[in-house]
XYZ file of C-alpha atoms in Angstrom:
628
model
C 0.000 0.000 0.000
C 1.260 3.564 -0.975
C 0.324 6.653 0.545
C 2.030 10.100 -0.734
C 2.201 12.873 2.213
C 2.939 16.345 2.100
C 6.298 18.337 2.002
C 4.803 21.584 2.392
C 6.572 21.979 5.657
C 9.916 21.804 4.646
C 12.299 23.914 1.738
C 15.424 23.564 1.208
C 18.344 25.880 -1.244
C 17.036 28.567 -2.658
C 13.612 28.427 -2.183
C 14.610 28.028 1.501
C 16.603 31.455 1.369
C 13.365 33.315 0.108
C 10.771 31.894 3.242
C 13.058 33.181 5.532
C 13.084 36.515 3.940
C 9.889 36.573 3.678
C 9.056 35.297 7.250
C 11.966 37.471 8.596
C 13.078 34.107 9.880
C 17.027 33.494 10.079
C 18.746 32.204 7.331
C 19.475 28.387 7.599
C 23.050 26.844 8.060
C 24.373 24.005 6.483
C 27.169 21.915 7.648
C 30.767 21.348 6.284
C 31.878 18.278 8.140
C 30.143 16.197 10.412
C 32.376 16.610 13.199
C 30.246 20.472 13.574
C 27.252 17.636 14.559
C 29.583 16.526 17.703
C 29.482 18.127 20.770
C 32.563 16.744 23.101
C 33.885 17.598 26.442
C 37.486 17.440 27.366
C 40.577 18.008 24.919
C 40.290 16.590 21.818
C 43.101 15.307 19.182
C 43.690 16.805 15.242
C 42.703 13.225 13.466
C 44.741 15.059 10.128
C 48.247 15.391 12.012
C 47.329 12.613 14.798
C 50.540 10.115 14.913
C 48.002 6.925 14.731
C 46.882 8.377 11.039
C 49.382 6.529 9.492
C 49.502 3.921 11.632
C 45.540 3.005 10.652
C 46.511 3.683 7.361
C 48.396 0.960 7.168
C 47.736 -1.500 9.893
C 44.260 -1.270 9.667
C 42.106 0.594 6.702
C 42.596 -2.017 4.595
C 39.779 -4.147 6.719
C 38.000 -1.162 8.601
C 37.484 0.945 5.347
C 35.168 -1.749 3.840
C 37.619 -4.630 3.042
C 36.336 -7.480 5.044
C 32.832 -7.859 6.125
C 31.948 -6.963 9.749
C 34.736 -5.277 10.677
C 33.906 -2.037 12.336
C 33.783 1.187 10.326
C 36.177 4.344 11.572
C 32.325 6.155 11.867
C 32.062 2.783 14.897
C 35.714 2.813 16.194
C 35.745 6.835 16.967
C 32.180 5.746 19.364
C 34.428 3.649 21.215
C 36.189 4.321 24.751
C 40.402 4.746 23.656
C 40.943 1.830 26.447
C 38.610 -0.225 24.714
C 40.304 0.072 21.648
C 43.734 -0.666 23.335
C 42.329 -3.415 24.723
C 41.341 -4.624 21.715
C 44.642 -4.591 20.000
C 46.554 -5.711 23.142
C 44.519 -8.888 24.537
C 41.135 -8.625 22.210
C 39.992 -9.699 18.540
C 42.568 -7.865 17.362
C 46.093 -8.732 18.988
C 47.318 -10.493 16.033
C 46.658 -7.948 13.592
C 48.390 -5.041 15.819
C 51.083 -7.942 17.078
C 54.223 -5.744 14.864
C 52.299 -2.118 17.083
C 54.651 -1.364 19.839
C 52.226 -0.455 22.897
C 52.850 3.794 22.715
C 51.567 2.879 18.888
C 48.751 1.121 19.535
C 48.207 4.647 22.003
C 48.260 6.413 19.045
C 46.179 4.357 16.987
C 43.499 4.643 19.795
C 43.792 8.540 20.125
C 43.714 9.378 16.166
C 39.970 7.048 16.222
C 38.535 8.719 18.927
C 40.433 11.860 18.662
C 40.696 11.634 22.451
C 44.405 12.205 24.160
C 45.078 9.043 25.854
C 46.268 10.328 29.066
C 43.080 12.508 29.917
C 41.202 9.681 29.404
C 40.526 8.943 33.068
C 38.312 6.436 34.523
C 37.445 6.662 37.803
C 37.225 4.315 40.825
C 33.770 2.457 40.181
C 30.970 2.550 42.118
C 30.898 1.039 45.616
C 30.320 -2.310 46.053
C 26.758 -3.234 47.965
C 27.278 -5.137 51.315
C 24.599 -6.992 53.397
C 21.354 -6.986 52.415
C 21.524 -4.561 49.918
C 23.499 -7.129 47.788
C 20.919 -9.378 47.271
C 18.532 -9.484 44.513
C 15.093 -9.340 46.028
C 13.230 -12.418 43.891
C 9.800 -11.610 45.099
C 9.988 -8.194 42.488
C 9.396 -10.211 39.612
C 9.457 -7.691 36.678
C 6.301 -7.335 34.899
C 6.446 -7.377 30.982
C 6.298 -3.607 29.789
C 8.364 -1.175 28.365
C 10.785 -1.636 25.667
C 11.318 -5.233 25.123
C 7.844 -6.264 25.833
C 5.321 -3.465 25.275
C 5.750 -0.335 23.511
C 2.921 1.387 25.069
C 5.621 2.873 27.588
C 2.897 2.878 29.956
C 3.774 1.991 34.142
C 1.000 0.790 36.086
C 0.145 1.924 39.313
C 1.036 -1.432 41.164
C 4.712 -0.919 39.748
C 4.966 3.035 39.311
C 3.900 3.322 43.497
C 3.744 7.365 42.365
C 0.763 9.503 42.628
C -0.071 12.115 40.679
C -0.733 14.625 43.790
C 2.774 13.518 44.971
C 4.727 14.026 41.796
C 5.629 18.204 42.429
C 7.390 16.763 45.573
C 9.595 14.846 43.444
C 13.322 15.507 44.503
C 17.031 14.092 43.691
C 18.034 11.023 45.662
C 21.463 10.387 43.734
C 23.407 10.851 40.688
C 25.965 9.063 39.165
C 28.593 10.376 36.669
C 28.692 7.562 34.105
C 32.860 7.638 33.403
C 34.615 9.440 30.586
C 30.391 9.615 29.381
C 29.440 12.238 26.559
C 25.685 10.396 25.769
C 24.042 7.487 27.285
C 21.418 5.569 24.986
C 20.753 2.664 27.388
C 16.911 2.668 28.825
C 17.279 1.844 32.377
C 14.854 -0.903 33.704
C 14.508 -2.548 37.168
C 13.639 -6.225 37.866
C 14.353 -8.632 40.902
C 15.264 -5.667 43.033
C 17.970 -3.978 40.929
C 18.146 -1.304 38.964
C 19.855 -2.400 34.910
C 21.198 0.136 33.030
C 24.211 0.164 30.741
C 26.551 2.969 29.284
C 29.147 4.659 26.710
C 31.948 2.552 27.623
C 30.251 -0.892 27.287
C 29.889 -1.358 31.046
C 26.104 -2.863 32.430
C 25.762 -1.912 36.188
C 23.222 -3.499 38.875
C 22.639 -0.568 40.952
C 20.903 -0.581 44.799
C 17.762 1.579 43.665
C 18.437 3.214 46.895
C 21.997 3.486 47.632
C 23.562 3.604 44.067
C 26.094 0.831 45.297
C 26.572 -2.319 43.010
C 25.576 -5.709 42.710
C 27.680 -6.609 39.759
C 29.257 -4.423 37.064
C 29.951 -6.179 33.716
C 32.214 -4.568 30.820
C 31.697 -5.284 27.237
C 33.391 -4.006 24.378
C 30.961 -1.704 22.622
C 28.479 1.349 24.073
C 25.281 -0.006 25.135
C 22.763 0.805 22.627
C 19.420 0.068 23.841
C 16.796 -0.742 26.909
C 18.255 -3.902 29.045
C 14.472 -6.295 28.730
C 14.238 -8.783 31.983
C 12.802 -11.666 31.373
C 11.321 -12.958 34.035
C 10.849 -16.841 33.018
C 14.476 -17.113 32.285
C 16.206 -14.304 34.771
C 18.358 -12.822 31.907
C 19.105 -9.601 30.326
C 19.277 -8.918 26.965
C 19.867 -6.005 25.214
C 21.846 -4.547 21.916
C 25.541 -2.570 21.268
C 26.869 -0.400 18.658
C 28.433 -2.909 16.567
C 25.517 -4.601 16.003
C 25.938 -7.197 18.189
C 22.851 -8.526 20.392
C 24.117 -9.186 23.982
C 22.106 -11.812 26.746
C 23.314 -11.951 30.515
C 22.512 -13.450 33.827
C 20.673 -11.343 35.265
C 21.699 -12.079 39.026
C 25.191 -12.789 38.322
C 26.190 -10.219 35.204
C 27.924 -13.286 33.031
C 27.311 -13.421 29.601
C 25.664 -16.079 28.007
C 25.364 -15.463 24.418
C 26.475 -12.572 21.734
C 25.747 -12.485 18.200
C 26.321 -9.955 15.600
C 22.853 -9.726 13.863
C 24.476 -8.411 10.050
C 27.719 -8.645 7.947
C 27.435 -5.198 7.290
C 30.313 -3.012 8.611
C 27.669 -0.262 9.559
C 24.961 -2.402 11.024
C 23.913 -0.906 14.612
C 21.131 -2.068 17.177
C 19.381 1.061 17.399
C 15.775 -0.017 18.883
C 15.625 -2.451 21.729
C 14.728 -6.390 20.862
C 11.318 -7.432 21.457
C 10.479 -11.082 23.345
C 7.459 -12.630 22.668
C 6.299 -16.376 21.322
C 9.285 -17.959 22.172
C 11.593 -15.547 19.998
C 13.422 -12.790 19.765
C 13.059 -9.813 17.413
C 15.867 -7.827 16.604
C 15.613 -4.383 14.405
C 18.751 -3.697 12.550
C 19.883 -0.489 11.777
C 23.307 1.258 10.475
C 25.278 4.344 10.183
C 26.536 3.611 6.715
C 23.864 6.995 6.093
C 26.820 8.887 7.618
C 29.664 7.262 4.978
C 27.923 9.056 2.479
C 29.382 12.328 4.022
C 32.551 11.330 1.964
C 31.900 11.899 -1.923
C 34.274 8.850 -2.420
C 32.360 6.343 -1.122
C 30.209 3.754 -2.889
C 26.311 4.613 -1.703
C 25.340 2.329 -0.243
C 24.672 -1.298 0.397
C 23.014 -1.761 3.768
C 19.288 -3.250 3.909
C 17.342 -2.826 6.957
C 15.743 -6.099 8.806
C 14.246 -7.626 11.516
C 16.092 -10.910 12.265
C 14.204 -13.321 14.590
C 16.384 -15.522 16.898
C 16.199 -18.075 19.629
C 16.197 -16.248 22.861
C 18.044 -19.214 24.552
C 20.963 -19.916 21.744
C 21.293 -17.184 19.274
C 20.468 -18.988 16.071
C 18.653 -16.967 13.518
C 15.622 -18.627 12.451
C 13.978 -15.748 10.010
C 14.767 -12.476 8.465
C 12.656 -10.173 6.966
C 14.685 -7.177 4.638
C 12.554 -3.433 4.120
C 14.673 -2.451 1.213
C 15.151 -4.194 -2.174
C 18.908 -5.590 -3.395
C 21.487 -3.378 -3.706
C 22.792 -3.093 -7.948
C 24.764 -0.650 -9.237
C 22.676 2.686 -10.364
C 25.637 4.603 -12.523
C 27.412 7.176 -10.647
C 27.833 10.362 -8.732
C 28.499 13.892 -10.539
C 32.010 13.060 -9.167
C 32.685 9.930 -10.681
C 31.961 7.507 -7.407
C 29.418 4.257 -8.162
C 25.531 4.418 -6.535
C 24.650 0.899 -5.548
C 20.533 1.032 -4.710
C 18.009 0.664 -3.230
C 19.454 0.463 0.145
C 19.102 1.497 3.705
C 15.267 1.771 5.086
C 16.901 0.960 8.436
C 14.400 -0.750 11.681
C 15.218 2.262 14.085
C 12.644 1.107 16.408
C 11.759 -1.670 18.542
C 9.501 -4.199 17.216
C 5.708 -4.622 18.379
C 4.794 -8.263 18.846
C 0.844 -8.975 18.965
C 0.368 -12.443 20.226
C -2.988 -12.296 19.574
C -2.647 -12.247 15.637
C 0.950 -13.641 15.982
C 1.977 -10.593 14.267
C 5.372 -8.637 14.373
C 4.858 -4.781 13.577
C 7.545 -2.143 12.834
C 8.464 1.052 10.886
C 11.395 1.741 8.190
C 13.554 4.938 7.923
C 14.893 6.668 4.816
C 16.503 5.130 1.731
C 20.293 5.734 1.629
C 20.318 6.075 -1.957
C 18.605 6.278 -5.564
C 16.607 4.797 -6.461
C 13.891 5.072 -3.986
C 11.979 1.766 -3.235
C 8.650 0.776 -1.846
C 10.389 -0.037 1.490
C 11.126 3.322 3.036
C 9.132 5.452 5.720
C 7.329 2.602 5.947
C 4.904 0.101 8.497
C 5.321 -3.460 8.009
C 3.109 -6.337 9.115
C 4.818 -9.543 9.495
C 3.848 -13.575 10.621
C 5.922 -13.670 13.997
C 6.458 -17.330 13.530
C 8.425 -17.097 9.564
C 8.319 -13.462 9.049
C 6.436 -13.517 5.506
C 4.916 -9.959 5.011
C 1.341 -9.440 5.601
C 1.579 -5.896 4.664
C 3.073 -2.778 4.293
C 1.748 0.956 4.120
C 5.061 3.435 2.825
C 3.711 6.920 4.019
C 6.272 8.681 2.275
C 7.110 8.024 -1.200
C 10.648 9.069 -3.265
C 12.482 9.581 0.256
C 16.023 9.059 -0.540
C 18.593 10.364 1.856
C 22.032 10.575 3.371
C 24.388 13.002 4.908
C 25.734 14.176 1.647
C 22.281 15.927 1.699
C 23.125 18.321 4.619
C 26.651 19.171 3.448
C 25.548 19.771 -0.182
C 27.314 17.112 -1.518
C 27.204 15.226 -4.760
C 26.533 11.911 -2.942
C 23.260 12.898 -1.798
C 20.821 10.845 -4.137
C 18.578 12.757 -6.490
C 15.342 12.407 -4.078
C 16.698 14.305 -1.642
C 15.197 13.576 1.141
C 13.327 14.758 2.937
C 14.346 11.880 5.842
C 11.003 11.098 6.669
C 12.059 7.562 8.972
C 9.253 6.190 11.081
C 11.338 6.121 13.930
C 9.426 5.388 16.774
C 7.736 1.855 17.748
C 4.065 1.400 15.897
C 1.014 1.271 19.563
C -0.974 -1.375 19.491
C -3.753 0.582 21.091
C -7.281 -1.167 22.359
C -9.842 1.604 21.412
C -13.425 -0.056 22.834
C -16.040 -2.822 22.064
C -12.519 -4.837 20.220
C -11.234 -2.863 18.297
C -7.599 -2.241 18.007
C -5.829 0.664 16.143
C -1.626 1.404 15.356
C -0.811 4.165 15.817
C 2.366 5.710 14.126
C 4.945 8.210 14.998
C 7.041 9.979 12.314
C 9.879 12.366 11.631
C 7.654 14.179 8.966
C 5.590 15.723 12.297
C 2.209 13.623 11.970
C 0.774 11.112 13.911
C -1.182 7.898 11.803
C -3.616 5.466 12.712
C -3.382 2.483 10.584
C -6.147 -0.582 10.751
C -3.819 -3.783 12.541
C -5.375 -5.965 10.152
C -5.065 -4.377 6.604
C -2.647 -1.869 7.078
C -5.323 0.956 5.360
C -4.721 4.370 7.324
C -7.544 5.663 9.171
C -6.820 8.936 10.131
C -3.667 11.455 9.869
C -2.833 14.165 12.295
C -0.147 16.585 11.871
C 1.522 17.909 14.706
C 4.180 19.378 13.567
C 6.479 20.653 10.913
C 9.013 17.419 10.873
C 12.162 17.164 8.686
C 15.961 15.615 9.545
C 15.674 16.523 13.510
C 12.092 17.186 13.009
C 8.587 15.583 14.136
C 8.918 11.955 15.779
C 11.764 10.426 17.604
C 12.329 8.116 19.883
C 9.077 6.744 21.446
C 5.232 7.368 22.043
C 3.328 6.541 25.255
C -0.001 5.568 25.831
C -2.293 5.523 28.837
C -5.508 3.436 28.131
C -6.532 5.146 24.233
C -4.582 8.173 24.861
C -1.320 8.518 23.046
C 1.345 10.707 24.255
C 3.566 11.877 21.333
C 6.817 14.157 21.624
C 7.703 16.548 18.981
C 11.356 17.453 17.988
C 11.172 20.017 15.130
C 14.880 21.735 15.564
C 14.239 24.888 14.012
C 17.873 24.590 11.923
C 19.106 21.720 11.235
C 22.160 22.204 9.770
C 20.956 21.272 6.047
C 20.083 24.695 4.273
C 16.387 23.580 4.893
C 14.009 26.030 6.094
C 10.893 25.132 8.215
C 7.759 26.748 8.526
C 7.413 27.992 12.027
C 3.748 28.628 12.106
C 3.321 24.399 12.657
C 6.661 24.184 14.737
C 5.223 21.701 17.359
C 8.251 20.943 19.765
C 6.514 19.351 22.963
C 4.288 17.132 23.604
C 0.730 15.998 22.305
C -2.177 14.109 23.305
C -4.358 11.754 20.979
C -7.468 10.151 20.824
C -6.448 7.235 18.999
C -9.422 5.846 17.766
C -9.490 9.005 15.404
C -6.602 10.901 15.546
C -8.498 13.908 17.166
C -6.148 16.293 19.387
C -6.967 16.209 23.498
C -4.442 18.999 24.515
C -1.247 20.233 22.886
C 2.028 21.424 25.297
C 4.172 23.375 23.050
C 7.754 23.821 24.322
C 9.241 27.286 25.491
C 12.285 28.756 23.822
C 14.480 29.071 27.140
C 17.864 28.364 25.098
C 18.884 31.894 25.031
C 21.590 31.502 22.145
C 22.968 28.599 23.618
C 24.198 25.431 21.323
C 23.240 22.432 21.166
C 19.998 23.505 22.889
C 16.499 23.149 21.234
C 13.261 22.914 23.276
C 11.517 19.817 21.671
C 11.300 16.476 23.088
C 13.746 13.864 21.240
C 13.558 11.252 23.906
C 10.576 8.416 24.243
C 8.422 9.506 26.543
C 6.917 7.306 29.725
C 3.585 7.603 31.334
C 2.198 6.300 34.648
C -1.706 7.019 35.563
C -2.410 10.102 34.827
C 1.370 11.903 34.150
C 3.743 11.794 31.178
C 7.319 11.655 32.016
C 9.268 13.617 29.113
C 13.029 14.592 28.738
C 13.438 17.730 26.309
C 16.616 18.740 24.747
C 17.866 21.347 26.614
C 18.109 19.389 29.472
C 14.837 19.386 31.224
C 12.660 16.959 32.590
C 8.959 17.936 32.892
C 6.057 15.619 33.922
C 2.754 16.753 32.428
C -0.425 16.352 33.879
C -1.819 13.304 31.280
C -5.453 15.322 31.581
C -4.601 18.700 30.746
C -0.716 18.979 29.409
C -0.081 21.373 32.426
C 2.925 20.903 33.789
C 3.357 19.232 37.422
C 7.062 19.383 38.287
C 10.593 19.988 36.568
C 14.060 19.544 36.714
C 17.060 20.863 35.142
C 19.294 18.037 34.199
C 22.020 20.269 33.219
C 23.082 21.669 36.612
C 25.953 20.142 38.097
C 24.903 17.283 40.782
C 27.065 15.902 43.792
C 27.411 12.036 42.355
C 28.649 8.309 43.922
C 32.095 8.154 44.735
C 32.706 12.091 45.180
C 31.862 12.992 41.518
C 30.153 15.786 40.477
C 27.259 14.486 37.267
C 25.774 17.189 34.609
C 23.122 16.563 32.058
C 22.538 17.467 28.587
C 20.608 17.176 26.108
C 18.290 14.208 26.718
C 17.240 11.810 23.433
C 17.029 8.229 23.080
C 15.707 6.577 26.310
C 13.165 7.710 28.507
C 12.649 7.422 32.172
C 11.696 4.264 34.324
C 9.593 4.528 37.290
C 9.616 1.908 40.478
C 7.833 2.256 43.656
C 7.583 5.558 43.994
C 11.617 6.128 42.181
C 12.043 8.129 38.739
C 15.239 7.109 36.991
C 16.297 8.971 33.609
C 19.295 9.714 31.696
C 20.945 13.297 30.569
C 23.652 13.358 28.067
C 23.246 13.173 24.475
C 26.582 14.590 23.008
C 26.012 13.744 19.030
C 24.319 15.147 16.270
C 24.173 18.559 17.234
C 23.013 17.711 21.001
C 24.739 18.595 24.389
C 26.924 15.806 26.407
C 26.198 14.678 29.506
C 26.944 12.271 32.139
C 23.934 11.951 34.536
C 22.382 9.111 36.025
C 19.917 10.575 38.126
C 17.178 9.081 40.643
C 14.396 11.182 41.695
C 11.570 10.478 44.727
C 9.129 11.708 46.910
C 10.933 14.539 49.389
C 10.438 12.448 53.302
């Protein structure tokens, strides 16, 4: 099924230029590199007259530039922690290849990826360790199968939440924790037996004391921790995904791993949304960053496919995948010479929404990477959970090719251009009376859908916003019986020449009938940046609602809870003020994207730091409850 939408709300080049004059709006920037997207704290490292240049050059491009499958792009390696990457070469997957690096080279090789000087990358002590009967895992908290991972409706109940809406204003900081050498943190936290879950930049997975902030177990992996850590109660493991691609399952009382898999061959391939459990299998969106290689004229766009791969839970083993775009085949070339391999990209950003009624699997598609433009992009897909043949699939955008040659101006950006229209956010499953069931879809174009579960035919259309490349829908909707919560980015620049109309900006948040799409109250978003970068007031992050409040994390750096009746707001905190953290450190906030916040007997846990693509850093880890 096709459906073609408006792009009314968004011009770009010239006719971009003569809006703003018109609107006496200011003139939109575009970017020259996408390092101006990164926003890093501490001293940083020319890559161009780094020492470890040549060393990667010829130690290690050869393999990393596209040469073997699998093997991490530079775009990956400069995400990593420098010690990781040491480690790596020293006593990791990679010893043999760096065996002729002396160990100051391998140094080198570390600071000229991450353009991070070794020796102010400090970690410090970790957390302290629990003792007594803070140490155990209390088994009686069996964790109850919402959120991320389980249900998309991002909705707490009151039995778990154990927070009122009258005692929500009284809401105040417990403790913080500075996550170490931390910039962004994309993991959801989640709390199960007892414990509170949450991972971090540097690969490490902590079991925190919900009260104390001491540990039960920390566990280092390799890679950042991409995604929400899902509890599954039945089996008393974690799983979760990483930056490489790679889909991670733990004990849960213990912090051993179990299992990892890499879930593509594809040097780009990222675990963006969070794997879904559900009738006896995993489901595992696949996403990539090869969208970003295309900021290099030189390179071959592109040849990623975005999937859903469906795996045993207990083992690993794939047993179905289901591809959004078509095959990659070369389409002729770039104004400068370099090949076009398409269709490709349509990456799963979100996490998938299992029905077990239907024994369905529903999820959303992002952009193309390249020309041409297929059938697969900004697109819902219905799928049979149990061999993942397609049911359906609605595209609500049509022709949306797109990379980041686009925003730099580059002849690598395909011919569609744009207008990055991903449906980002998980597809609701929402019950809306007497049986009847309605999806309900975020995108980055600004509008809210309902599509019929069955067919895939769209029902209704609401536009709450003006959209575009930081524009519209993000991260995550919420939903409180047939009331959907949806946050609204819409950066006001973007960095691509592109001009939006602010007459339908619609940064904040929104609430939904979703039986018909009608509007219950809108919250639009004050300015308060004051000039500041990497500040916008939208809402980026998913978004979390208990009975009768919606828990939202805005990007510059405050967390609001709305009154679910009205929009009003009940209580807020700035995330970015420095905060007196474990072990004598002192944690400040950022922008906040990604994850949302958790809540747990009366606790509010959330995350502040989101130092990429044009966003503040951060380091906070903060716990909020009731003032005694």
């Amino acid at each position: 099924m096709l459906l073609r939408t408006s792009r009314l709300a968004v011009l770009s080049g010239l006719a971009a230029l003569a809006l703003a004059a018109g609107l006496n709006a200011a003139t939109p920037t575009r970017i020259k590199s996408t390092e101006e997207m990164n926003s890093r704290a501490g001293p940083t490292i020319n890559p161009e007259t780094a020492p470890g240049r040549p060393l990667f050059e010829q130690h290690c491009a050869m393999c990393h530039l596209g040469g073997v499958p699998k093997a991490p792009s530079p775009n990956f390696l400069a995400m990593l922690a420098p010690d990781a990457i040491v480690s790596a070469l020293t006593n990791g997957v990679m010893r043999q290849q760096a065996a002729s690096l002396t160990p100051a080279e391998k140094i080198q090789v570390a600071e000229y990826l991450t353009k991070t000087p070794y020796a102010s990358y400090q970690r410090p002590a970790p957390p302290p360790r629990c003792k007594g009967a803070a140490a155990k895992f209390d088994m009686t908290d069996i964790p109850a199968d919402i959120g991320w991972g389980h249900d998309n409706r991002r909705f707490i109940p009151a039995n778990i939440a154990g927070l009122a809406k009258a005692d929500v204003p009284k809401l105040k900081l417990k403790w913080a924790f500075a996550y170490p050498a931390a910039t962004h943190i994309r993991s959801q936290p989640t709390v199960a037996w007892g414990t509170l879950f949450v991972g971090s930049q540097d690969g490490t997975i902590y079991a925190f004391d919900p009260d104390t902030g001491c540990t039960k177990w920390t566990t280092r992996l390799s890679a950042e921790v991409r995604t929400a850590i899902v509890a599954d109660a039945a089996t008393k493991r974690l799983t979760f995904g990483d930056l490489l691609g790679k889909v991670h399952v733990l004990d849960a009382l213990t912090g051993k791993e179990i299992w990892a898999s890499r879930m593509s061959d594809h040097a780009d391939a990222t675990i963006t949304g969070t794997p879904t459990l559900g009738g006896g299998l995993l489901y595992v969106p696949v996403s990539s960053l090869e969208v970003v290689q295309a900021g290099n004229p030189a390179y071959p766009c592109c040849t990623f496919r975005g999937s859903v791969v469906a795996v045993d839970p207990a083992t690993g083993a794939e047993k179905w995948r289901a591809y959004t775009a078509g095959q990659p085949v070369p389409q002729g070339k770039t104004a400068d010479g370099t090949p076009i391999l398409g269709p490709s990209g349509a990456p799963v950003w979100n996490s998938p929404t299992y029905d077990a009624a239907t024994n369905r699997v529903y999820f959303g598609s992002g952009e193309n990477y390249s020309t041409p433009a297929d059938d697969g992009s900004d697109a819902v897909f219905a799928v049979d959970a149990t061999t993942g043949k397609r049911i359906w699939s609605t595209q609500l955008t049509l022709g949306d090719a797109w990379n980041v040659g686009c925003m730099m101006g580059l002849g690598s950006c395909p011919k569609e251009g744009g207008p990055d229209y991903d449906v980002a956010a998980s597809p609701l499953l929402i019950d809306t009376g007497a049986g009847a069931k309605m999806l309900v879809i975020g995108q980055k174009s600004g509008q809210a859908w309902g599509l019929d579960p069955e067919t895939g035919k769209v029902r209704w259309m609401t536009r709450l916003g003006h959209g575009g490349t930081q524009g519209g829908v993000h991260f995550g909707m919420s939903a409180e019986g047939s009331r959907v919560f949806v946050p609204i980015n819409d950066m006001a620049d973007t960095g691509d020449a592109r001009l939006y109309d602010p007459a339908i900006r619609g940064a904040g948040l929104h609430a939904l009938d979703a039986k018909t799409g009608n509007v219950i109250w809108q919250a639009k978003a004050k300015d308060n940046c004051e000039g500041r970068k990497f500040c916008d007031p939208g809402i980026s992050a998913a978004v979390t609602s208990i009975p009768g409040v919606v828990f939202g994390g805005h990007l510059d750096g405050m967390l609001r809870a709305y009154d679910a009746d009205t929009g009003a707001v009940l209580w807020q905190y700035d995330t970015t003020q420095p905060m007196p953290a474990l072990g004598g450190q002192t944690a400040k906030g950022g922008s906040m994207s990604g994850p949302g916040a958790a809540v747990w007997k009366g606790k509010v846990f959330v995350n502040s730091g989101y130092g990429m693509y044009s966003h503040a850093p951060g380091n906070a880890l903060m716990v909020f409850e009731v003032a005694k």
